[in-house]
XYZ file of N, CA and C in Angstrom:
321
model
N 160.561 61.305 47.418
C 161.404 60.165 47.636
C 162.843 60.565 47.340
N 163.520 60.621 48.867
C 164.987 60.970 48.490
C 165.756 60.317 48.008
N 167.258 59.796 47.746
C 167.810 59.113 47.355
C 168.988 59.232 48.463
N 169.746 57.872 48.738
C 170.678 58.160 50.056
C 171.814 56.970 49.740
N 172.614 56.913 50.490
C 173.355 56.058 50.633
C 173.357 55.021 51.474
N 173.438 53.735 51.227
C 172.822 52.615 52.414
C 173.889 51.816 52.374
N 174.172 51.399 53.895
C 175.046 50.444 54.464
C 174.453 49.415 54.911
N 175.074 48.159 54.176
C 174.517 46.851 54.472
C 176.238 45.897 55.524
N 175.258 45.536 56.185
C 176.426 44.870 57.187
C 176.524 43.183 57.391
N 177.245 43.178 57.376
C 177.722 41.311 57.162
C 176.779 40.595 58.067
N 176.115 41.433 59.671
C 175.629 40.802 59.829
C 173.817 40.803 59.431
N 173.459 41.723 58.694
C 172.178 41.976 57.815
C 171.289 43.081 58.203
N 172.414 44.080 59.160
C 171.379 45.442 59.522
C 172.002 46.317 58.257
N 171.051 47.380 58.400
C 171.739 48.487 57.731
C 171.600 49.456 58.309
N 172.179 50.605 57.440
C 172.088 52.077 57.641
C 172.289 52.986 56.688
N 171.958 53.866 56.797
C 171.418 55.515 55.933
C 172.603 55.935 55.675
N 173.661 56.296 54.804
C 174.324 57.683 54.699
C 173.758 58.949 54.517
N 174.596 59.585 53.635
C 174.689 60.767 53.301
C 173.123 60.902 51.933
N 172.780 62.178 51.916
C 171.505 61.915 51.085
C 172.483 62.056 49.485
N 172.060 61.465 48.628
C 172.448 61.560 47.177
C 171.750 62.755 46.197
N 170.574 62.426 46.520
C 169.861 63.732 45.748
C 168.009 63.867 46.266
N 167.863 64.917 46.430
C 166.913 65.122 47.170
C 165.670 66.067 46.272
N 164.609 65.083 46.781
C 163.370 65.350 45.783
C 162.377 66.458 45.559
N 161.699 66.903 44.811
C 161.335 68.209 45.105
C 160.712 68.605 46.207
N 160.039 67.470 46.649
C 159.457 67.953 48.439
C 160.584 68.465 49.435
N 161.584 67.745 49.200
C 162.366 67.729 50.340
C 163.068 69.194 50.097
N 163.954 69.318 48.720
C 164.013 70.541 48.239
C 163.258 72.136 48.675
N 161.850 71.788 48.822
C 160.801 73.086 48.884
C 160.862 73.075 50.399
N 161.354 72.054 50.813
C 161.146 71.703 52.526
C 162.374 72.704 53.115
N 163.226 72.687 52.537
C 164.909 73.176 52.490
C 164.654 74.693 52.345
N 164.440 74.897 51.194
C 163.674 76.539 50.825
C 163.027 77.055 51.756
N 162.176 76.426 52.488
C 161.043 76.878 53.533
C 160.146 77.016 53.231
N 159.314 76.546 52.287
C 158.097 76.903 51.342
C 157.070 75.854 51.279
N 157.947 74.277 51.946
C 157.094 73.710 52.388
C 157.496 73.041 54.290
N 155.934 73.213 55.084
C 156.549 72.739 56.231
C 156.547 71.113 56.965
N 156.777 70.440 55.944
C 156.838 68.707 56.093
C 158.439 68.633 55.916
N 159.316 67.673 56.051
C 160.327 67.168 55.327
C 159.900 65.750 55.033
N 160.656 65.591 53.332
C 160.389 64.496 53.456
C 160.464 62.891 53.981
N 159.373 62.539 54.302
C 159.635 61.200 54.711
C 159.820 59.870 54.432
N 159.981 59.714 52.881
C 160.539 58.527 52.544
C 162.525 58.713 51.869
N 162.775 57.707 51.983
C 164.423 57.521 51.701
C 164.303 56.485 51.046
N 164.876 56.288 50.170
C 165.358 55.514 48.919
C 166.845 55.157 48.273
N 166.991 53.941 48.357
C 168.512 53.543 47.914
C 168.613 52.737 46.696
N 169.655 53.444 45.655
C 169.641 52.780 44.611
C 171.128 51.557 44.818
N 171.160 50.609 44.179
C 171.697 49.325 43.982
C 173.073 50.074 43.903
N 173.519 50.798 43.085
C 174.764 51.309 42.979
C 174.670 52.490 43.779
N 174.267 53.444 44.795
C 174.952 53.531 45.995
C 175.049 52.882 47.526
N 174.683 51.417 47.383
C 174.538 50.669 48.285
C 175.884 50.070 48.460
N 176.446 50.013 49.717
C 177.824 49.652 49.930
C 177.744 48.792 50.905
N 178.376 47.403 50.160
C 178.329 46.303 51.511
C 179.620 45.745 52.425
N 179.553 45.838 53.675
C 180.765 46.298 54.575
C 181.283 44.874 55.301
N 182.094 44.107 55.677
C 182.317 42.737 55.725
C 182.798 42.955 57.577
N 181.959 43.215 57.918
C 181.950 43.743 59.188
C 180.535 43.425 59.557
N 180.485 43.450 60.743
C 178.850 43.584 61.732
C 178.877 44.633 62.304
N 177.472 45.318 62.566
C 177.134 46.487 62.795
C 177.745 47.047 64.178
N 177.770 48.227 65.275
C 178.305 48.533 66.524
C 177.340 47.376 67.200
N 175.810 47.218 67.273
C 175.347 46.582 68.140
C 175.540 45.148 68.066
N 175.445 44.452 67.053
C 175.581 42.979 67.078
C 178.075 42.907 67.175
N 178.300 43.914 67.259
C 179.706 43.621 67.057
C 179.955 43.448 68.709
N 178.917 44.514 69.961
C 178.942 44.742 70.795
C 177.911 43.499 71.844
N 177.212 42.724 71.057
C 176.930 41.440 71.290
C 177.793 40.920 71.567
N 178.302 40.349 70.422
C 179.273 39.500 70.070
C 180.649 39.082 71.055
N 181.174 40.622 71.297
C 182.425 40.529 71.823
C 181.476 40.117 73.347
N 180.282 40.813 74.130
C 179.915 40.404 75.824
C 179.641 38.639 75.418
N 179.012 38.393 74.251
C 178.807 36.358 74.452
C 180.037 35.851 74.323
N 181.389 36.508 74.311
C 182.778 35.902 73.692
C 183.036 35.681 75.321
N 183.141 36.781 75.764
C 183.355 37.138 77.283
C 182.833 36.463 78.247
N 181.288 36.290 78.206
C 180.761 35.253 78.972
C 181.021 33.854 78.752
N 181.187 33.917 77.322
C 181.776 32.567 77.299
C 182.833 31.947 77.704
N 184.176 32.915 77.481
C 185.442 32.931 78.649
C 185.024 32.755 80.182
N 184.067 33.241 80.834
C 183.618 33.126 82.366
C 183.091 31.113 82.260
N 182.119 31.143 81.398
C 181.877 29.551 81.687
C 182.616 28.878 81.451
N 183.385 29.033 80.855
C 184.769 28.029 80.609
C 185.561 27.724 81.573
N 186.087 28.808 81.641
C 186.697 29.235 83.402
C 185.687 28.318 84.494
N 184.846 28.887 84.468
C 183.997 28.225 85.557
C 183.823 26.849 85.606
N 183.581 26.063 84.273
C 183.768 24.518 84.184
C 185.090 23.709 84.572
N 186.302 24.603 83.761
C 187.185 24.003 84.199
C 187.237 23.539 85.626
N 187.470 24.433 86.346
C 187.275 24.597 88.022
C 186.352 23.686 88.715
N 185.304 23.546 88.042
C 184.259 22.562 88.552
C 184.778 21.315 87.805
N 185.575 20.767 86.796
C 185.961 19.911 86.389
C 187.353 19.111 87.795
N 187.586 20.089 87.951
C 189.114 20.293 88.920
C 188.730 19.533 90.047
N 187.420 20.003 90.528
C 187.099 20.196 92.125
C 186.354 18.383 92.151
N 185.816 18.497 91.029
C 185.388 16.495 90.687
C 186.598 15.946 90.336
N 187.336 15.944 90.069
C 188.661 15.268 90.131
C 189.138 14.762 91.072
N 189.350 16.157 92.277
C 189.833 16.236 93.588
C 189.026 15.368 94.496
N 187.487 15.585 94.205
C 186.862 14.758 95.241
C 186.474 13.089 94.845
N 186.965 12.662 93.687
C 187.176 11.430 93.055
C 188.283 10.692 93.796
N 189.671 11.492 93.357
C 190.599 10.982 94.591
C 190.306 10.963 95.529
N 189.804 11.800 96.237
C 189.695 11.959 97.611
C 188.858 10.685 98.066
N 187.549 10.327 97.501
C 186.851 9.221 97.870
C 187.641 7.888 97.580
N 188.372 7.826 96.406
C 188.751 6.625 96.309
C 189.815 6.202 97.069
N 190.414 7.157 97.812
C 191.826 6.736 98.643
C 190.871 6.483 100.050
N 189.758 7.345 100.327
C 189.215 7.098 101.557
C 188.412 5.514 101.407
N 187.796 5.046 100.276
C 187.514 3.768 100.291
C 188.583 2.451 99.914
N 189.823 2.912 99.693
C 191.118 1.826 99.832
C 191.492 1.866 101.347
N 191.430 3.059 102.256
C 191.518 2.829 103.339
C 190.309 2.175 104.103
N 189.471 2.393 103.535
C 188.430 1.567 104.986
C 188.707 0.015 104.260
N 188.962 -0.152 103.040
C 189.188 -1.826 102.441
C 190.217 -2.075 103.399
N 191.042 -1.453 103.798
C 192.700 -2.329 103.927
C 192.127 -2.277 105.674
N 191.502 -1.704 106.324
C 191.012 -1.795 108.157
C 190.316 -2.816 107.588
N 189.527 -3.631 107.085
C 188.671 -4.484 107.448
C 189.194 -5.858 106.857
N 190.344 -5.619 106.320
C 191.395 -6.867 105.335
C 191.007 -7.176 104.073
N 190.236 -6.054 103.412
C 190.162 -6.547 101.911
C 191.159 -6.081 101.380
N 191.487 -6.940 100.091
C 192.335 -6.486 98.989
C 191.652 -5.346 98.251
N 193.073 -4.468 97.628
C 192.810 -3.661 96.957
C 193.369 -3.873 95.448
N 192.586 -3.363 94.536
C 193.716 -3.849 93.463
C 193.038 -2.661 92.354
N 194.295 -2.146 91.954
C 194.435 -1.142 90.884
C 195.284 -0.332 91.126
C-alpha cells in the first residue's frame, strides 16, 4: 500500500499525484526482484489537497451547457420576436376586415 498525493475537486472527482512513499512491494517491484507492481494507492488526510476548481471534464461540461444555453436563448428570443410580429400582423389584419364590414374598432 503506497502512499500518494490526492486531488479533491470542488466538483467531487479526484485524482492521484505524485507517490509519497512507496511500500516494500512496490520498492522490490522497482529493484526488479519482484514482477507485480503494486496495486493499491493510499492517501493520507494531510497530503490530500482540496482545489476550488472543477475537474478538466466537468469544467469542459460546464463551459458546452453554458454555450448551449447561449444557442436556446438566442433561439427563444427570435421565436419570441417572430410571435410578436405575427400578433401584429393578425391584429391589424382583423381591424381591417372590422372597418370593410362597418364595425367599430376600439383600442
Amino acid at each position: 500500500m503506497c502512499y500518494h498525493k490526492r486531488i479533491i475537486y470542488s466538483c467531487g472527482h479526484d485524482g492521484w499525484g505524485t507517490e509519497i512513499r512507496a511500500c516494500d512491494h512496490q520498492r522490490a517491484f522497482d529493484d526488479g526482484s519482484w514482477p507485480i507492481a503494486c496495486p493499491d494507492m493510499f492517501a493520507h488526510p494531510l497530503h490530500s489537497v482540496k482545489l476550488q476548481r472543477m475537474c478538466k471534464d466537468c469544467n469542459w461540461k460546464a463551459a458546452r451547457t453554458a454555450d448551449k444555453l447561449i444557442q436556446v436563448k438566442m433561439a427563444m428570443r427570435e421565436l419570441n420576436e417572430t410571435v410578436r410580429k405575427l400578433k401584429m400582423a393578425g391584429a391589424s389584419e382583423v381591424e381591417e376586415g372590422l372597418e370593410d364590414v362597418g364595425g367599430r374598432v376600439e383600442g
